[in-house]
Structures are given as structure tokens and as C-alpha cells.
């Protein structure tokens, strides 16, 4: 058991290690999988700066079994260990086969996505749509667990809507079916990312399982981590949107020292260049734009609108790097002078 539910025992520190099955996780702050965000360039940075665990972008099980280029790009681990691969789908046979492919290609842990609220995912009756079909969800879990020898985990939401919050029931049955860790995002599917995550409801789910339980939703600060790890049964936390524009943030929440501003600027520039190498120039320039926007929001919030537009729309990588470096360095200088 990862986290004791005896209130008299000391609560875990974020820097403490824990285990998912036979896999040791180096600390208790995990980077959430985010489609279009946590690609390999981003995960490499987050892991380098101290995230306890990083997870691939969601991979459609059917596409992986059909050998699509995008699914294989998402599957890459580049030596990051443990290598966690998140799969999505509603067909138990495809999920089982995709899990076998992932395991054969280095996956140390398979995570099942039952939490994505995106319309195109839910429209295919997968992701958080499975919260409406607990029996189908359990068929998928059972098939995946039987297909591989590595630990299988599941990430879910509290339910489809406030009238059908069935995460306690599904989490308990998922544990019976053999999953070795459970993550719950503290919103329903119908909330998307609106309102606030319900940490009390997350804790109520944690109380019905004994496998490692991971809390997700609105975890941004050191006090947020301390709050959740102080609750009954919560073993670790998963942070997502708070890391956009700061891939070092999960490591900071786990106890690493905050980075000096010049290292943050160097990281932004390195990230941009790595995306160009990973995707190729034309695709990389487009993929990187949202990350550039987040870096500017985090590190140069007062940037002139016209300059921001130049950086975001420029197609020449050398000019992007020059403008981004100048904008971030200028903002750092203004911050120091204030």
C-alpha cells in the first residue's frame, strides 16, 4: 500500500518516493498527460527539472494498432524512465493489443484514459464518456491488465455530471480488476475545466481504494500540494495546466529549488529548438506557437502586443529565437530594475 489511511501516521512529503506495482517513482508530483502539450520535448524538460513521473500524450489504441505515424511519435520515450504510455479507446481488443505494442516498445506502465473531456474524444465514446458506461470501462480495464505484464493504471473524472458522480464505484471496481494506481481529476466531464476542482470529492474516492491514489485538478502551488498530500489516502498529485510555459514547475512543487530567470529563458529557447528538431521546421514552428505564448505570459507578461504578435506569427526560426530571447531578457531586466 502506498499511502496509509491512519490519520495518526505522518503525511508524505512531495519529495518522497513511492511505488506503482514494482515500479519506483522518485517523488510524488507527476506531470499530467496533456494532448498537444506533453510531447517528448516537453516531457524531457519536465523530467530533467524533477517531475516525479511524466506521461505521454494520449494515444488512440486503434491508431497504434494500425501503425499510424502520429501514434508512434507519441509512443517514444527517449530513455525517460519509468516510461508511462497513456492509451485511449473503447474497444477492449484494440486496447489490449495497443498495450502489448506499448509494452514491447519500452512502456513500464500503461495508463488508461477515462478522463479526457474533449468533444472529439467523447464523441467517439471514449475518454470521460466511459464514465457513463462503467461496465464497458471495466471490460477495457480487464482486457488491458490481462494483456501485459507491466502495471496498468487508470485516470478518470468524478463522473459525467454532478448527477452521476460514480468515481468511487468505478475506482473500487478498477482496483478489483487489477489496476495498480488510480488518478482522479476533481471535475465532472460536463465541467470541462470550468469552476474549481472538488478536492473533497477526490478525497472521498481515495478512501475506497488501497492502491496508490493520485489527485489531479487545480494543483498550482506548494500549499496546494501540501493540502492534498495531507488528506486521507492521497499518495501523490498530478499537475497539468500550471506547467504550461514552465516545464520546471512540477519539479519545483516536488521540492526542487526555483530556477533563476536566465535558466528559465535558456529553457524556453532550448524547448523551441527541440520542437523544431522533433517535428521538422514547418510543423515544429506551428506546434511551438502555443508554448511561445505560455512562455511570454509567464516570463514577459507586460510585453507589447505588437511584439508578441511578431513572435507568435514569425515563420523564420532564427528570427523567432532572436525576438523571443530579446523579449524575455528585456522583461527580466525590467523586473530586476523594479
Short mmCIF file of C-alpha atoms in Angstrom, two decimals:
data_model
loop_
_atom_site.label_atom_id
_atom_site.label_comp_id
_atom_site.label_asym_id
_atom_site.label_seq_id
_atom_site.Cartn_x
_atom_site.Cartn_y
_atom_site.Cartn_z
CA UNK A 1 0.00 0.00 0.00
CA UNK A 2 1.36 3.41 -0.93
CA UNK A 3 -0.37 5.76 1.45
CA UNK A 4 -1.65 4.72 4.83
CA UNK A 5 -5.11 5.93 5.77
CA UNK A 6 -4.36 6.09 9.51
CA UNK A 7 -4.67 9.77 10.45
CA UNK A 8 -2.08 9.32 13.21
CA UNK A 9 0.68 8.49 10.73
CA UNK A 10 2.79 11.29 9.22
CA UNK A 11 1.68 12.55 5.83
CA UNK A 12 4.07 12.02 2.90
CA UNK A 13 6.40 14.73 1.70
CA UNK A 14 6.25 15.60 -2.01
CA UNK A 15 9.90 14.59 -2.38
CA UNK A 16 9.29 11.08 -1.01
CA UNK A 17 9.38 8.20 -3.47
CA UNK A 18 6.57 5.68 -3.83
CA UNK A 19 5.78 2.63 -5.93
CA UNK A 20 3.25 1.74 -8.61
CA UNK A 21 3.37 -2.03 -8.65
CA UNK A 22 7.05 -2.88 -8.85
CA UNK A 23 7.99 0.49 -10.36
CA UNK A 24 9.64 3.05 -8.10
CA UNK A 25 8.53 6.67 -8.66
CA UNK A 26 11.13 9.17 -7.49
CA UNK A 27 8.73 11.73 -5.97
CA UNK A 28 5.03 12.48 -5.61
CA UNK A 29 4.47 15.24 -8.17
CA UNK A 30 3.50 13.89 -11.59
CA UNK A 31 3.17 15.80 -14.85
CA UNK A 32 -0.31 15.24 -16.27
CA UNK A 33 -0.68 13.99 -19.83
CA UNK A 34 -2.00 16.85 -21.98
CA UNK A 35 -2.73 16.27 -25.65
CA UNK A 36 -0.81 18.70 -27.81
CA UNK A 37 1.33 19.80 -24.86
CA UNK A 38 3.24 16.98 -23.17
CA UNK A 39 5.04 15.77 -26.26
CA UNK A 40 8.54 14.34 -25.97
CA UNK A 41 10.38 17.71 -25.99
CA UNK A 42 8.21 18.96 -23.11
CA UNK A 43 8.44 15.72 -21.13
CA UNK A 44 12.23 15.65 -21.38
CA UNK A 45 12.44 19.10 -19.83
CA UNK A 46 9.91 18.35 -17.10
CA UNK A 47 11.71 15.16 -16.14
CA UNK A 48 15.11 16.86 -16.18
CA UNK A 49 13.83 19.53 -13.80
CA UNK A 50 12.47 17.00 -11.32
CA UNK A 51 8.94 15.82 -12.15
CA UNK A 52 8.43 12.51 -10.39
CA UNK A 53 6.84 10.98 -13.47
CA UNK A 54 5.89 12.12 -16.95
CA UNK A 55 3.19 10.56 -19.14
CA UNK A 56 2.85 10.51 -22.91
CA UNK A 57 0.14 12.37 -24.70
CA UNK A 58 -2.98 10.27 -25.11
CA UNK A 59 -2.52 7.65 -27.85
CA UNK A 60 -5.58 6.26 -29.62
CA UNK A 61 -5.38 2.49 -29.29
CA UNK A 62 -6.87 1.82 -32.73
CA UNK A 63 -4.36 4.15 -34.40
CA UNK A 64 -1.44 2.48 -32.66
CA UNK A 65 -2.57 -0.95 -33.79
CA UNK A 66 -2.95 0.45 -37.32
CA UNK A 67 0.63 1.76 -37.13
CA UNK A 68 -0.03 5.46 -37.76
CA UNK A 69 2.92 7.85 -37.73
CA UNK A 70 1.40 10.16 -35.11
CA UNK A 71 0.77 7.32 -32.66
CA UNK A 72 4.35 6.11 -32.99
CA UNK A 73 5.69 9.63 -32.45
CA UNK A 74 3.66 9.86 -29.25
CA UNK A 75 4.87 6.45 -28.09
CA UNK A 76 8.54 7.46 -27.98
CA UNK A 77 10.15 7.55 -24.56
CA UNK A 78 13.72 8.61 -25.42
CA UNK A 79 15.13 6.85 -22.39
CA UNK A 80 12.93 8.56 -19.80
CA UNK A 81 12.22 6.02 -17.08
CA UNK A 82 9.77 4.94 -15.98
CA UNK A 83 8.15 5.30 -19.40
CA UNK A 84 4.39 5.75 -18.96
CA UNK A 85 2.18 5.40 -22.03
CA UNK A 86 -1.42 6.59 -21.90
CA UNK A 87 -3.89 4.80 -24.17
CA UNK A 88 -7.46 5.70 -25.08
CA UNK A 89 -10.19 3.67 -26.72
CA UNK A 90 -13.47 1.87 -26.17
CA UNK A 91 -12.75 -1.49 -27.79
CA UNK A 92 -11.19 -3.91 -25.28
CA UNK A 93 -9.44 -5.88 -28.04
CA UNK A 94 -7.78 -2.79 -29.53
CA UNK A 95 -6.82 -1.56 -26.06
CA UNK A 96 -5.25 -4.91 -25.23
CA UNK A 97 -3.30 -5.04 -28.49
CA UNK A 98 -2.15 -1.42 -28.15
CA UNK A 99 -0.99 -2.16 -24.60
CA UNK A 100 1.03 -5.13 -25.87
CA UNK A 101 2.63 -2.93 -28.55
CA UNK A 102 3.46 -0.26 -25.97
CA UNK A 103 4.97 -2.80 -23.59
CA UNK A 104 7.06 -4.31 -26.40
CA UNK A 105 8.37 -0.83 -27.17
CA UNK A 106 9.52 0.04 -23.69
CA UNK A 107 6.46 1.07 -21.70
CA UNK A 108 6.96 0.49 -17.98
CA UNK A 109 3.39 1.49 -17.09
CA UNK A 110 0.20 1.60 -19.18
CA UNK A 111 -2.33 4.29 -18.23
CA UNK A 112 -5.94 4.10 -19.42
CA UNK A 113 -7.59 7.42 -20.28
CA UNK A 114 -11.11 7.70 -18.89
CA UNK A 115 -10.88 11.39 -18.15
CA UNK A 116 -10.38 13.41 -21.34
CA UNK A 117 -13.40 15.75 -21.80
CA UNK A 118 -12.60 16.89 -25.36
CA UNK A 119 -15.58 16.76 -27.70
CA UNK A 120 -13.77 14.80 -30.41
CA UNK A 121 -12.73 12.19 -27.83
CA UNK A 122 -16.08 11.96 -26.09
CA UNK A 123 -17.77 11.91 -29.49
CA UNK A 124 -16.01 8.61 -30.10
CA UNK A 125 -17.44 7.32 -26.81
CA UNK A 126 -14.03 7.17 -25.17
CA UNK A 127 -12.16 9.30 -22.62
CA UNK A 128 -14.58 10.59 -19.99
CA UNK A 129 -17.53 9.23 -22.00
CA UNK A 130 -16.65 5.88 -20.41
CA UNK A 131 -17.79 7.29 -17.06
CA UNK A 132 -21.30 6.77 -18.46
CA UNK A 133 -20.51 3.13 -19.28
CA UNK A 134 -18.87 1.61 -16.21
CA UNK A 135 -19.33 -1.95 -17.43
CA UNK A 136 -17.60 -1.16 -20.72
CA UNK A 137 -14.90 0.69 -18.77
CA UNK A 138 -14.29 -2.41 -16.66
CA UNK A 139 -14.12 -4.64 -19.75
CA UNK A 140 -11.40 -2.35 -21.10
CA UNK A 141 -9.50 -2.40 -17.81
CA UNK A 142 -9.69 -6.18 -17.51
CA UNK A 143 -8.55 -6.74 -21.10
CA UNK A 144 -5.62 -4.34 -20.71
CA UNK A 145 -4.49 -5.81 -17.39
CA UNK A 146 -4.55 -9.34 -18.84
CA UNK A 147 -2.63 -8.28 -21.96
CA UNK A 148 0.55 -7.02 -20.30
CA UNK A 149 2.98 -7.80 -17.53
CA UNK A 150 3.61 -4.15 -16.56
CA UNK A 151 1.41 -2.19 -14.13
CA UNK A 152 -1.82 -0.75 -15.53
CA UNK A 153 -3.25 2.47 -14.11
CA UNK A 154 -6.36 4.49 -14.88
CA UNK A 155 -7.15 8.21 -14.94
CA UNK A 156 -10.76 9.29 -14.60
CA UNK A 157 -13.02 12.18 -13.65
CA UNK A 158 -15.53 12.36 -10.81
CA UNK A 159 -18.29 11.36 -13.20
CA UNK A 160 -20.11 12.53 -16.29
CA UNK A 161 -22.01 15.30 -14.49
CA UNK A 162 -22.94 16.30 -10.95
CA UNK A 163 -25.93 13.95 -11.01
CA UNK A 164 -23.81 10.91 -11.88
CA UNK A 165 -20.60 11.14 -9.87
CA UNK A 166 -19.64 7.47 -9.92
CA UNK A 167 -15.85 7.68 -9.49
CA UNK A 168 -15.98 5.97 -6.07
CA UNK A 169 -17.78 2.98 -7.54
CA UNK A 170 -15.61 2.78 -10.66
CA UNK A 171 -12.34 3.25 -8.76
CA UNK A 172 -13.17 0.43 -6.34
CA UNK A 173 -14.06 -1.91 -9.17
CA UNK A 174 -10.98 -0.87 -11.17
CA UNK A 175 -8.82 -1.89 -8.23
CA UNK A 176 -10.60 -5.25 -8.08
CA UNK A 177 -9.89 -5.65 -11.81
CA UNK A 178 -6.17 -5.24 -11.24
CA UNK A 179 -5.18 -1.61 -11.78
CA UNK A 180 -2.24 -0.61 -9.63
CA UNK A 181 -2.82 3.14 -9.33
CA UNK A 182 -5.79 5.47 -9.84
CA UNK A 183 -5.83 9.16 -10.71
CA UNK A 184 -8.97 11.27 -10.32
CA UNK A 185 -9.44 14.76 -11.73
CA UNK A 186 -11.74 16.70 -9.42
CA UNK A 187 -14.28 17.77 -12.02
CA UNK A 188 -17.01 16.06 -13.99
CA UNK A 189 -16.82 15.80 -17.75
CA UNK A 190 -19.52 18.43 -18.17
CA UNK A 191 -17.46 20.93 -16.20
CA UNK A 192 -14.56 20.61 -18.64
CA UNK A 193 -12.05 22.89 -16.83
CA UNK A 194 -14.57 25.41 -15.50
CA UNK A 195 -15.09 26.19 -11.85
CA UNK A 196 -12.82 24.70 -9.22
CA UNK A 197 -11.67 21.13 -8.75
CA UNK A 198 -13.53 19.45 -5.89
CA UNK A 199 -10.75 18.20 -3.64
CA UNK A 200 -13.20 16.91 -1.03
CA UNK A 201 -14.78 14.68 -3.66
CA UNK A 202 -11.33 13.48 -4.71
CA UNK A 203 -10.55 12.55 -1.12
CA UNK A 204 -13.82 10.63 -0.87
CA UNK A 205 -12.71 8.46 -3.81
CA UNK A 206 -9.27 7.93 -2.27
CA UNK A 207 -10.90 6.49 0.83
CA UNK A 208 -12.37 3.49 -1.02
CA UNK A 209 -9.15 2.19 -2.63
CA UNK A 210 -5.85 0.89 -1.30
CA UNK A 211 -3.67 1.19 -4.42
CA UNK A 212 -1.71 4.44 -4.87
CA UNK A 213 -4.19 7.25 -5.37
CA UNK A 214 -3.24 10.40 -7.29
CA UNK A 215 -5.16 13.67 -7.04
CA UNK A 216 -5.46 15.93 -10.09
CA UNK A 217 -7.04 19.32 -10.71
CA UNK A 218 -6.02 22.93 -9.91
CA UNK A 219 -2.70 21.99 -8.31
CA UNK A 220 -0.55 25.06 -8.81
CA UNK A 221 1.32 25.91 -5.61
CA UNK A 222 3.37 24.34 -2.84
CA UNK A 223 0.45 24.88 -0.47
CA UNK A 224 -1.86 23.00 -2.88
CA UNK A 225 0.49 20.01 -2.82
CA UNK A 226 0.78 20.14 0.97
CA UNK A 227 -3.01 20.35 1.31
CA UNK A 228 -3.70 17.32 -0.86
CA UNK A 229 -0.91 15.12 0.47
CA UNK A 230 -2.27 15.88 3.92
CA UNK A 231 -5.61 14.28 3.06
CA UNK A 232 -6.57 10.70 3.76
CA UNK A 233 -5.37 8.18 1.20
CA UNK A 234 -3.89 10.64 -1.30
CA UNK A 235 -0.49 9.31 -2.30
CA UNK A 236 0.65 11.78 -4.97
CA UNK A 237 -0.54 14.72 -7.03
CA UNK A 238 -0.72 15.34 -10.76
CA UNK A 239 -0.31 18.85 -12.14
CA UNK A 240 -1.06 19.89 -15.70
CA UNK A 241 -2.04 23.36 -16.84
CA UNK A 242 0.10 25.00 -14.13
CA UNK A 243 3.15 23.67 -16.02
CA UNK A 244 2.28 25.26 -19.34
CA UNK A 245 5.03 27.78 -20.04
CA UNK A 246 7.10 26.43 -17.16
CA UNK A 247 8.16 22.80 -17.64
CA UNK A 248 10.27 23.14 -14.49
CA UNK A 249 7.20 23.66 -12.29
CA UNK A 250 6.41 20.04 -11.38
CA UNK A 251 9.96 19.65 -10.11
CA UNK A 252 9.61 22.84 -8.08
CA UNK A 253 6.41 21.51 -6.50
CA UNK A 254 8.31 18.33 -5.62
CA UNK A 255 10.95 20.27 -3.72
CA UNK A 256 13.49 21.44 -6.28
CA UNK A 257 14.82 24.97 -5.94
CA UNK A 258 13.21 27.57 -8.17
CA UNK A 259 15.26 28.31 -11.27
CA UNK A 260 16.94 31.66 -11.82
CA UNK A 261 15.35 33.70 -14.58
CA UNK A 262 18.25 33.30 -17.00
CA UNK A 263 17.90 29.50 -16.85
CA UNK A 264 14.18 29.79 -17.50
CA UNK A 265 14.93 31.88 -20.58
CA UNK A 266 17.52 29.37 -21.77
CA UNK A 267 14.95 26.61 -21.25
CA UNK A 268 12.34 28.40 -23.37
CA UNK A 269 14.84 28.78 -26.20
CA UNK A 270 16.03 25.18 -25.90
CA UNK A 271 12.43 23.96 -25.92
CA UNK A 272 11.69 25.83 -29.13
CA UNK A 273 14.74 24.42 -30.87
CA UNK A 274 13.99 20.89 -29.68
CA UNK A 275 10.47 21.11 -31.08
CA UNK A 276 11.89 22.07 -34.48
CA UNK A 277 14.23 19.08 -34.34
CA UNK A 278 11.47 16.71 -33.24
CA UNK A 279 8.75 17.75 -35.71
CA UNK A 280 10.77 19.33 -38.52
CA UNK A 281 10.82 23.04 -39.26
CA UNK A 282 7.40 23.61 -40.83
CA UNK A 283 5.38 21.52 -38.38
CA UNK A 284 7.57 22.49 -35.43
CA UNK A 285 7.04 26.22 -35.94
CA UNK A 286 3.27 25.73 -35.79
CA UNK A 287 3.34 23.32 -32.84
CA UNK A 288 5.58 25.63 -30.85
CA UNK A 289 3.36 28.70 -31.02
CA UNK A 290 1.15 27.83 -28.06
CA UNK A 291 4.26 27.16 -25.98
CA UNK A 292 5.73 30.51 -27.01
CA UNK A 293 2.53 32.18 -25.88
CA UNK A 294 2.71 30.49 -22.49
CA UNK A 295 6.39 31.41 -22.02
CA UNK A 296 5.58 35.02 -22.80
CA UNK A 297 2.66 35.00 -20.34
CA UNK A 298 4.85 33.53 -17.60
CA UNK A 299 8.13 35.36 -18.20
CA UNK A 300 7.19 38.57 -20.03
CA UNK A 301 3.58 39.35 -19.05
CA UNK A 302 3.90 43.03 -19.96
CA UNK A 303 5.22 42.51 -23.48
CA UNK A 304 3.98 44.90 -26.12
CA UNK A 305 1.11 43.42 -28.11
CA UNK A 306 2.75 44.07 -31.47
CA UNK A 307 5.98 42.38 -30.40
CA UNK A 308 4.06 39.41 -29.06
CA UNK A 309 2.25 39.11 -32.41
CA UNK A 310 5.58 39.19 -34.27
CA UNK A 311 6.94 36.35 -32.16
CA UNK A 312 3.78 34.27 -32.42
CA UNK A 313 3.40 34.60 -36.21
CA UNK A 314 7.01 34.65 -37.41
CA UNK A 315 7.88 31.62 -39.56
CA UNK A 316 11.66 32.03 -39.65
CA UNK A 317 13.03 30.09 -36.64
CA UNK A 318 16.16 32.25 -36.32
CA UNK A 319 14.07 35.42 -36.10
CA UNK A 320 11.69 33.76 -33.60
CA UNK A 321 14.62 32.82 -31.36
CA UNK A 322 16.15 36.30 -31.58
CA UNK A 323 12.88 38.08 -30.80
CA UNK A 324 11.94 35.67 -28.02
CA UNK A 325 15.35 35.95 -26.38
CA UNK A 326 15.23 39.75 -26.59
CA UNK A 327 11.69 39.97 -25.18
CA UNK A 328 12.35 37.61 -22.26
CA UNK A 329 15.70 39.18 -21.44
CA UNK A 330 14.21 42.68 -21.54
CA UNK A 331 11.41 41.59 -19.20
CA UNK A 332 14.00 40.10 -16.84
CA UNK A 333 15.95 43.34 -16.84
CA UNK A 334 12.81 45.36 -16.11
CA UNK A 335 11.91 43.00 -13.27
CA UNK A 336 15.36 43.38 -11.69
CA UNK A 337 15.22 47.17 -12.02
CA UNK A 338 11.79 47.46 -10.42
#
